[in-house]
Amino acid sequence: MTPDNDRPVSERGSEKGMRAAFTQDDFSVSDAIGGPRGILESVLPTLIFVVLYVITRDVTVPAVAAVTAVIVLLLARLVQRQSVSTVLGGVVAVAASAVLAVRSGDGSDFFLIGIITNAVSCTVLVASVLAGWPLVGVLAGMLDQRIADWREHPSARSVYRRATLVLAGLFAAKVAVQAPLYLTDQVEALGAAKLVMGLPAFALVVFFIYLMHRALLQRLGRAEQPPTDQST
């Protein structure tokens, strides 16, 4: 996690991803998915790859174009002195996906790393629940000091177990839909599934977790205390 003081002023107060569920009293879907820029950075590489693949029926040109697009997005953030952590991860993922696709000559391989990542994420989340340390609860305790003692409350442990399983369910659904498409080389359908099950589905899950978190704070009588970011 990046300390608030290390982030550009323009980004403070607009928490993104899962952080938004625990640090915003007034939840913003736009903030949670990174606003218009976050949507562009998430969607553009996949969209470019699929569109060019449909047009050319070749893998090399779409793969190079997708990598180029994400590099341009990274450079834009560097020029504007904004956080590059999310885009940097995208550069690595898109580049690795492009290499796989070009080496095999199969457009569906562009999506293989994403499918594997989803499967691993689902497994880790479920394992954390079985181990008694649901990761959503761990993250909530790190980001919101009002619930830092969540493991001492059975109701909190139950809420965060369910929240973690909801998040795991999202990753499981992605694998369940995308793996068969990958195995049958349906590149266009894979691209559409990745886009639809990406930010829209993630925003819905984060909002649901936000509601669970807020309801828990209200039951514990802690909803009025301002959250303090304890991330490091």
Coordinates of C-alpha atoms in Angstrom, one line a residue:
M1 CA 0.0 0.0 0.0
T2 CA 1.2 3.5 -0.8
P3 CA 1.2 6.1 2.0
D4 CA -1.2 9.0 1.3
N5 CA 1.6 11.6 1.4
D6 CA 3.5 9.8 -1.4
R7 CA 0.5 10.1 -3.8
P8 CA -0.2 13.1 -6.0
V9 CA -2.5 15.7 -4.5
S10 CA -4.9 15.1 -7.5
E11 CA -5.4 11.5 -6.4
R12 CA -5.9 12.0 -2.6
G13 CA -9.5 11.5 -1.5
S14 CA -10.2 9.3 -4.5
E15 CA -9.5 5.9 -3.1
K16 CA -9.5 3.1 -5.6
G17 CA -10.2 -0.6 -5.7
M18 CA -10.9 -2.5 -2.4
R19 CA -9.4 0.5 -0.5
A20 CA -12.5 2.5 -1.4
A21 CA -14.7 0.1 0.5
F22 CA -13.0 0.8 3.8
T23 CA -11.9 4.4 3.6
Q24 CA -14.9 6.2 2.1
D25 CA -18.0 7.0 4.1
D26 CA -19.7 8.0 0.8
F27 CA -18.9 5.3 -1.6
S28 CA -18.2 6.3 -5.2
V29 CA -18.2 3.7 -7.9
S30 CA -16.3 6.0 -10.1
D31 CA -13.5 6.4 -7.5
A32 CA -13.4 2.6 -6.8
I33 CA -12.7 1.8 -10.5
G34 CA -10.2 4.7 -10.9
G35 CA -12.5 7.1 -12.7
P36 CA -12.6 7.6 -16.5
R37 CA -8.8 7.2 -16.6
G38 CA -8.8 4.0 -14.7
I39 CA -11.5 2.6 -17.0
L40 CA -9.4 3.6 -20.0
E41 CA -6.3 2.0 -18.7
S42 CA -8.1 -1.2 -17.8
V43 CA -10.1 -1.6 -21.0
L44 CA -8.0 -0.2 -23.8
P45 CA -5.3 -2.9 -24.2
T46 CA -7.8 -5.7 -24.4
L47 CA -10.1 -3.7 -26.6
I48 CA -7.3 -2.9 -29.0
F49 CA -6.2 -6.5 -29.2
V50 CA -9.6 -7.9 -29.9
V51 CA -10.6 -5.3 -32.5
L52 CA -7.3 -5.6 -34.4
Y53 CA -7.4 -9.4 -34.2
V54 CA -10.9 -9.4 -35.7
I55 CA -9.7 -7.1 -38.5
T56 CA -6.4 -8.8 -39.3
R57 CA -6.9 -12.3 -38.0
D58 CA -3.3 -12.1 -37.0
V59 CA -1.7 -12.1 -33.5
T60 CA 1.4 -10.0 -33.9
V61 CA -0.1 -6.7 -34.9
P62 CA -2.8 -6.7 -32.1
A63 CA -0.3 -7.9 -29.5
V64 CA 2.2 -5.1 -30.4
A65 CA -0.5 -2.5 -30.5
A66 CA -1.8 -3.6 -27.0
V67 CA 1.6 -3.3 -25.5
T68 CA 2.2 0.0 -27.1
A69 CA -1.0 1.4 -25.8
V70 CA -0.3 0.4 -22.2
I71 CA 3.2 1.8 -22.4
V72 CA 1.8 5.1 -23.7
L73 CA -0.6 5.1 -20.7
L74 CA 2.3 4.5 -18.4
L75 CA 4.4 7.3 -19.9
A76 CA 1.4 9.7 -19.6
R77 CA 1.3 9.1 -15.9
L78 CA 5.0 9.6 -15.6
V79 CA 4.9 12.9 -17.4
Q80 CA 2.1 14.0 -15.1
R81 CA 3.9 12.8 -12.0
Q82 CA 1.1 10.5 -11.0
S83 CA 1.2 7.0 -9.4
V84 CA 2.2 4.4 -11.9
S85 CA 1.7 1.3 -9.7
T86 CA -1.5 0.1 -11.4
V87 CA -0.4 0.8 -14.9
L88 CA 3.0 -0.7 -14.3
G89 CA 1.4 -4.0 -13.3
G90 CA -0.7 -3.7 -16.5
V91 CA 2.4 -3.3 -18.6
V92 CA 3.9 -6.5 -17.2
A93 CA 0.7 -8.4 -17.6
V94 CA 0.0 -7.2 -21.2
A95 CA 3.6 -7.7 -22.3
A96 CA 3.7 -11.2 -20.9
S97 CA 0.3 -12.0 -22.5
A98 CA 1.5 -10.6 -25.8
V99 CA 4.6 -12.7 -25.8
L100 CA 2.6 -15.9 -25.2
A101 CA 0.2 -15.1 -28.0
V102 CA 2.9 -14.2 -30.5
R103 CA 5.0 -17.3 -29.6
S104 CA 2.0 -19.6 -30.0
G105 CA 0.3 -17.8 -32.8
D106 CA -3.0 -18.3 -31.0
G107 CA -5.0 -15.2 -30.0
S108 CA -6.6 -17.0 -27.1
D109 CA -3.2 -17.2 -25.4
F110 CA -3.4 -13.4 -24.9
F111 CA -5.9 -14.2 -22.1
L112 CA -4.2 -17.2 -20.5
I113 CA -2.3 -15.2 -17.8
G114 CA -5.5 -13.5 -16.8
I115 CA -7.3 -16.8 -16.4
I116 CA -4.5 -18.2 -14.3
T117 CA -4.3 -15.1 -12.2
N118 CA -8.0 -15.3 -11.5
A119 CA -7.7 -19.0 -10.5
V120 CA -4.8 -18.3 -8.1
S121 CA -6.6 -15.3 -6.6
C122 CA -9.7 -17.4 -6.0
T123 CA -7.6 -20.2 -4.4
V124 CA -5.8 -17.8 -2.1
L125 CA -9.0 -16.1 -0.9
V126 CA -10.7 -19.4 -0.1
A127 CA -7.6 -20.6 1.6
S128 CA -7.5 -17.5 3.8
V129 CA -11.1 -18.2 4.9
L130 CA -10.2 -21.8 5.7
A131 CA -7.2 -20.6 7.7
G132 CA -9.3 -18.3 9.8
W133 CA -7.8 -15.1 8.3
P134 CA -10.1 -14.0 5.6
L135 CA -8.2 -11.5 3.5
V136 CA -11.0 -9.0 3.2
G137 CA -11.0 -8.8 7.0
V138 CA -7.2 -8.4 7.1
L139 CA -7.4 -5.6 4.6
A140 CA -10.2 -3.9 6.5
G141 CA -8.2 -4.0 9.7
M142 CA -5.2 -2.4 7.9
L143 CA -7.1 0.4 6.3
D144 CA -9.8 1.3 8.9
Q145 CA -8.7 1.6 12.5
R146 CA -12.3 1.4 13.6
I147 CA -12.3 -2.3 12.9
A148 CA -8.6 -3.1 13.6
D149 CA -9.8 -5.5 16.3
W150 CA -12.2 -7.4 14.0
R151 CA -10.9 -10.8 15.0
E152 CA -12.2 -10.2 18.5
H153 CA -15.8 -10.0 17.3
P154 CA -17.6 -13.1 16.0
S155 CA -19.9 -10.9 13.9
A156 CA -17.0 -9.2 12.2
R157 CA -15.3 -12.5 11.5
S158 CA -18.5 -13.8 10.0
V159 CA -19.0 -10.6 7.8
Y160 CA -15.4 -10.7 6.5
R161 CA -15.6 -14.4 5.8
R162 CA -18.7 -13.8 3.6
A163 CA -17.1 -10.8 2.0
T164 CA -14.0 -12.7 1.1
L165 CA -16.0 -15.5 -0.3
V166 CA -18.0 -13.0 -2.4
L167 CA -14.7 -11.7 -3.8
A168 CA -13.5 -15.3 -4.4
G169 CA -16.8 -16.0 -6.2
L170 CA -16.0 -13.2 -8.7
F171 CA -12.7 -14.7 -9.6
A172 CA -14.3 -18.2 -9.8
A173 CA -17.0 -16.9 -12.1
K174 CA -14.3 -15.4 -14.4
V175 CA -12.5 -18.7 -14.6
A176 CA -15.7 -20.7 -15.1
V177 CA -16.7 -18.4 -18.1
Q178 CA -13.4 -17.7 -19.6
A179 CA -11.6 -21.1 -19.3
P180 CA -14.0 -22.9 -21.7
L181 CA -13.8 -20.0 -24.2
Y182 CA -10.0 -20.3 -24.0
L183 CA -10.0 -24.0 -24.6
T184 CA -12.2 -23.6 -27.6
D185 CA -10.2 -20.6 -29.0
Q186 CA -13.0 -18.1 -29.0
V187 CA -10.9 -15.0 -29.0
E188 CA -13.7 -12.5 -29.5
A189 CA -15.9 -14.0 -26.8
L190 CA -12.9 -14.1 -24.5
G191 CA -12.3 -10.4 -25.0
A192 CA -16.0 -9.6 -24.4
A193 CA -16.1 -11.7 -21.3
K194 CA -13.0 -10.1 -19.9
L195 CA -14.3 -6.6 -20.4
V196 CA -17.8 -7.3 -19.0
M197 CA -16.5 -9.3 -16.0
G198 CA -13.7 -6.8 -15.4
L199 CA -14.5 -3.4 -14.0
P200 CA -18.3 -3.6 -14.0
A201 CA -18.4 -6.8 -12.0
F202 CA -15.5 -5.7 -9.7
A203 CA -17.3 -2.4 -8.9
L204 CA -20.4 -4.3 -8.0
V205 CA -18.5 -6.6 -5.7
V206 CA -16.6 -3.7 -4.0
F207 CA -19.9 -1.9 -3.5
F208 CA -21.4 -5.0 -1.9
I209 CA -18.4 -5.3 0.4
Y210 CA -18.7 -1.6 1.3
L211 CA -22.3 -2.1 2.3
M212 CA -21.3 -5.1 4.5
H213 CA -18.5 -3.2 6.1
R214 CA -20.7 -0.1 6.9
A215 CA -23.4 -2.3 8.3
L216 CA -21.0 -4.0 10.6
L217 CA -19.6 -0.7 11.8
Q218 CA -23.1 0.5 12.6
R219 CA -23.9 -2.6 14.6
L220 CA -20.7 -2.1 16.5
G221 CA -21.5 1.6 17.1
R222 CA -18.3 2.8 15.3
A223 CA -19.7 4.2 12.0
E224 CA -19.3 7.8 13.1
Q225 CA -15.6 7.6 13.9
P226 CA -13.5 8.8 10.9
P227 CA -11.4 6.1 9.3
T228 CA -7.6 6.4 9.4
D229 CA -5.4 4.9 6.7
Q230 CA -2.8 2.6 8.4
S231 CA -1.3 1.3 5.2
T232 CA 2.4 1.3 4.8

